[in-house]
């Protein structure tokens, strides 16, 4: 009986180490990445983010991906106003929250050979977005740099609870490929209620 427990412990430890080292290897690559950003990623939810992202994309002549942003018609109007080649602008509306802003696109970006992204979001949101994004994108060897949009009067500080829940969700997604919100939707919702 002891021998079985020892083998089971060894098997579980081995699986854990394989998962851990498989996850850490791309993160190590990210830390040594000194290349310039290849893409601007704007997390939707605030028109100021999109405006700033488009201005930076125009100045740096970089492609831009806007996730969960304004409606396509308004977004196209902003692109035209900024004078950006519409071929450089992509939109993705799959995201439902900050975690899925990254999980819904990260594999596509890795396949496209993207290894450094300039992330744009609001000042109050940047720390949590960078934490989640660094874990999710980092798991695919993609480095993030950040630019935050100054807060307007409606900005409010995010709770530590939200920060830590999303940290756990990001780690779970990297190790399992699943979002805990999809596995335990009711429980996560109860935890997030203040």
Short mmCIF file of C-alpha atoms in Angstrom, two decimals:
data_model
loop_
_atom_site.label_atom_id
_atom_site.label_comp_id
_atom_site.label_asym_id
_atom_site.label_seq_id
_atom_site.Cartn_x
_atom_site.Cartn_y
_atom_site.Cartn_z
CA UNK A 1 0.00 0.00 0.00
CA UNK A 2 2.85 2.40 0.85
CA UNK A 3 4.51 1.64 -2.47
CA UNK A 4 1.32 2.60 -4.33
CA UNK A 5 1.12 5.92 -2.46
CA UNK A 6 4.77 6.60 -3.23
CA UNK A 7 4.22 5.91 -6.94
CA UNK A 8 1.07 8.01 -6.98
CA UNK A 9 2.90 10.88 -5.27
CA UNK A 10 5.78 10.54 -7.75
CA UNK A 11 3.39 10.50 -10.70
CA UNK A 12 1.50 13.57 -9.48
CA UNK A 13 4.77 15.39 -8.73
CA UNK A 14 6.10 14.52 -12.18
CA UNK A 15 2.96 15.81 -13.89
CA UNK A 16 3.11 19.00 -11.82
CA UNK A 17 6.76 19.58 -12.77
CA UNK A 18 6.05 18.99 -16.46
CA UNK A 19 3.20 21.51 -16.36
CA UNK A 20 5.29 23.97 -14.34
CA UNK A 21 8.36 23.82 -16.59
CA UNK A 22 6.24 23.81 -19.74
CA UNK A 23 4.63 27.02 -18.51
CA UNK A 24 7.83 28.67 -17.32
CA UNK A 25 9.87 28.14 -20.49
CA UNK A 26 7.96 30.73 -22.60
CA UNK A 27 8.05 33.16 -19.65
CA UNK A 28 11.84 32.89 -19.60
CA UNK A 29 11.92 33.70 -23.34
CA UNK A 30 9.77 36.75 -22.68
CA UNK A 31 12.18 38.12 -20.08
CA UNK A 32 15.02 38.16 -22.63
CA UNK A 33 12.93 39.71 -25.44
CA UNK A 34 14.30 43.17 -26.23
CA UNK A 35 12.59 43.66 -29.59
CA UNK A 36 10.34 46.64 -30.29
CA UNK A 37 6.56 46.15 -30.15
CA UNK A 38 5.05 44.63 -33.28
CA UNK A 39 1.42 45.31 -32.44
CA UNK A 40 -0.69 47.69 -30.39
CA UNK A 41 -3.41 45.99 -28.35
CA UNK A 42 -6.22 48.20 -27.07
CA UNK A 43 -8.57 46.75 -24.46
CA UNK A 44 -11.99 48.18 -25.29
CA UNK A 45 -14.35 49.66 -22.78
CA UNK A 46 -13.39 53.32 -23.11
CA UNK A 47 -13.29 55.43 -26.26
CA UNK A 48 -10.25 57.32 -24.92
CA UNK A 49 -8.31 54.05 -25.08
CA UNK A 50 -9.22 53.58 -28.73
CA UNK A 51 -8.37 57.19 -29.61
CA UNK A 52 -4.95 56.96 -27.93
CA UNK A 53 -4.27 53.56 -29.50
CA UNK A 54 -5.08 54.88 -32.96
CA UNK A 55 -2.87 57.95 -32.47
CA UNK A 56 0.07 55.80 -31.34
CA UNK A 57 -0.51 53.30 -34.16
CA UNK A 58 -0.50 56.14 -36.66
CA UNK A 59 2.67 57.67 -35.21
CA UNK A 60 4.58 54.36 -34.95
CA UNK A 61 3.07 52.83 -38.12
CA UNK A 62 2.16 49.68 -36.20
CA UNK A 63 -0.85 47.43 -36.68
CA UNK A 64 -3.50 47.76 -34.00
CA UNK A 65 -5.91 45.22 -32.53
CA UNK A 66 -8.90 46.52 -30.58
CA UNK A 67 -10.64 43.94 -28.42
CA UNK A 68 -14.20 44.48 -27.26
CA UNK A 69 -14.17 48.11 -28.33
CA UNK A 70 -16.81 50.41 -29.75
CA UNK A 71 -19.18 49.24 -32.45
CA UNK A 72 -17.56 48.58 -35.85
CA UNK A 73 -19.12 51.59 -37.56
CA UNK A 74 -17.91 54.08 -34.97
CA UNK A 75 -14.51 52.40 -34.84
CA UNK A 76 -14.20 52.68 -38.64
CA UNK A 77 -15.08 56.37 -38.39
CA UNK A 78 -12.32 56.90 -35.78
CA UNK A 79 -9.82 55.10 -38.03
CA UNK A 80 -10.77 57.33 -40.96
CA UNK A 81 -10.54 60.47 -38.79
CA UNK A 82 -7.05 59.48 -37.63
CA UNK A 83 -5.98 58.76 -41.22
CA UNK A 84 -4.83 55.21 -40.57
CA UNK A 85 -4.74 52.57 -43.29
CA UNK A 86 -7.73 50.37 -42.41
CA UNK A 87 -5.65 47.29 -43.32
CA UNK A 88 -3.59 47.94 -40.16
CA UNK A 89 -6.67 47.84 -37.90
CA UNK A 90 -8.20 44.63 -36.58
CA UNK A 91 -11.14 44.31 -34.22
CA UNK A 92 -12.10 41.37 -32.08
CA UNK A 93 -15.40 41.21 -30.22
CA UNK A 94 -15.05 37.78 -28.56
CA UNK A 95 -13.88 39.11 -25.18
CA UNK A 96 -16.34 39.37 -22.31
CA UNK A 97 -13.88 40.55 -19.65
CA UNK A 98 -10.21 41.33 -19.09
CA UNK A 99 -9.11 37.69 -19.01
CA UNK A 100 -10.86 36.84 -22.26
CA UNK A 101 -9.36 39.97 -23.85
CA UNK A 102 -6.17 37.93 -23.80
CA UNK A 103 -7.32 34.30 -23.98
CA UNK A 104 -9.44 34.89 -27.08
CA UNK A 105 -6.54 36.28 -29.13
CA UNK A 106 -3.25 35.01 -27.71
CA UNK A 107 -2.99 31.86 -29.81
CA UNK A 108 -3.77 33.81 -33.00
CA UNK A 109 -1.06 36.33 -32.12
CA UNK A 110 1.48 33.61 -31.38
CA UNK A 111 0.69 31.96 -34.73
CA UNK A 112 1.23 35.33 -36.42
CA UNK A 113 4.73 35.48 -34.91
CA UNK A 114 3.94 38.36 -32.55
CA UNK A 115 6.39 38.42 -29.63
CA UNK A 116 6.01 41.96 -28.25
CA UNK A 117 2.78 43.92 -27.76
CA UNK A 118 2.16 47.48 -26.64
CA UNK A 119 -0.90 47.25 -24.36
CA UNK A 120 -3.21 50.25 -23.97
CA UNK A 121 -5.91 50.50 -21.33
CA UNK A 122 -7.10 52.92 -18.65
CA UNK A 123 -4.94 53.97 -15.73
CA UNK A 124 -7.20 52.28 -13.16
CA UNK A 125 -7.17 49.04 -15.18
CA UNK A 126 -3.53 48.82 -16.29
CA UNK A 127 -2.10 46.91 -13.30
CA UNK A 128 -4.65 44.09 -13.45
CA UNK A 129 -4.51 43.97 -17.26
CA UNK A 130 -0.69 43.76 -17.21
CA UNK A 131 -0.77 41.01 -14.59
CA UNK A 132 -3.28 38.91 -16.52
CA UNK A 133 -1.75 39.73 -19.89
CA UNK A 134 1.78 38.94 -18.75
CA UNK A 135 0.66 35.51 -17.58
CA UNK A 136 -1.52 34.68 -20.61
CA UNK A 137 0.67 36.25 -23.32
CA UNK A 138 3.83 35.24 -21.49
CA UNK A 139 2.72 31.61 -21.65
CA UNK A 140 2.98 31.95 -25.44
CA UNK A 141 6.31 33.79 -25.39
CA UNK A 142 4.78 37.24 -25.93
CA UNK A 143 6.09 40.24 -24.00
CA UNK A 144 3.86 43.16 -23.00
CA UNK A 145 4.75 46.82 -22.60
CA UNK A 146 2.15 49.28 -21.39
CA UNK A 147 0.68 52.70 -21.98
CA UNK A 148 -2.13 53.84 -19.72
CA UNK A 149 -4.84 56.33 -20.55
CA UNK A 150 -5.28 58.92 -17.78
CA UNK A 151 -8.46 58.47 -15.79
CA UNK A 152 -11.38 60.76 -16.17
CA UNK A 153 -13.81 61.59 -13.38
CA UNK A 154 -15.72 58.30 -13.64
CA UNK A 155 -12.70 56.06 -12.96
CA UNK A 156 -12.75 54.06 -9.76
CA UNK A 157 -10.05 51.98 -8.17
CA UNK A 158 -10.38 48.24 -8.77
CA UNK A 159 -10.74 45.96 -5.78
CA UNK A 160 -7.95 43.67 -4.63
CA UNK A 161 -10.47 40.83 -4.71
CA UNK A 162 -10.97 41.26 -8.46
CA UNK A 163 -7.19 41.42 -8.94
CA UNK A 164 -6.55 38.16 -7.08
CA UNK A 165 -9.51 36.31 -8.59
CA UNK A 166 -8.26 37.21 -12.07
CA UNK A 167 -4.72 36.17 -11.10
CA UNK A 168 -6.04 32.72 -10.14
CA UNK A 169 -8.16 32.55 -13.31
CA UNK A 170 -5.14 33.41 -15.48
CA UNK A 171 -2.95 30.76 -13.87
CA UNK A 172 -5.75 28.21 -14.18
CA UNK A 173 -6.22 29.08 -17.87
CA UNK A 174 -2.50 28.65 -18.60
CA UNK A 175 -2.34 25.29 -16.84
CA UNK A 176 -5.71 23.85 -17.95
CA UNK A 177 -6.79 25.85 -21.00
CA UNK A 178 -10.09 26.57 -19.24
CA UNK A 179 -11.48 29.68 -17.56
CA UNK A 180 -12.66 29.04 -14.01
CA UNK A 181 -15.59 31.35 -14.77
CA UNK A 182 -16.79 28.79 -17.33
CA UNK A 183 -16.25 25.88 -14.95
CA UNK A 184 -17.71 27.56 -11.84
CA UNK A 185 -19.77 30.51 -13.14
CA UNK A 186 -22.09 30.77 -10.14
CA UNK A 187 -19.31 30.45 -7.55
CA UNK A 188 -17.08 33.07 -9.22
CA UNK A 189 -20.01 35.48 -9.46
CA UNK A 190 -20.72 35.04 -5.73
CA UNK A 191 -17.08 35.68 -4.84
CA UNK A 192 -16.97 38.88 -6.90
CA UNK A 193 -20.10 40.37 -5.31
CA UNK A 194 -18.92 42.98 -2.81
#
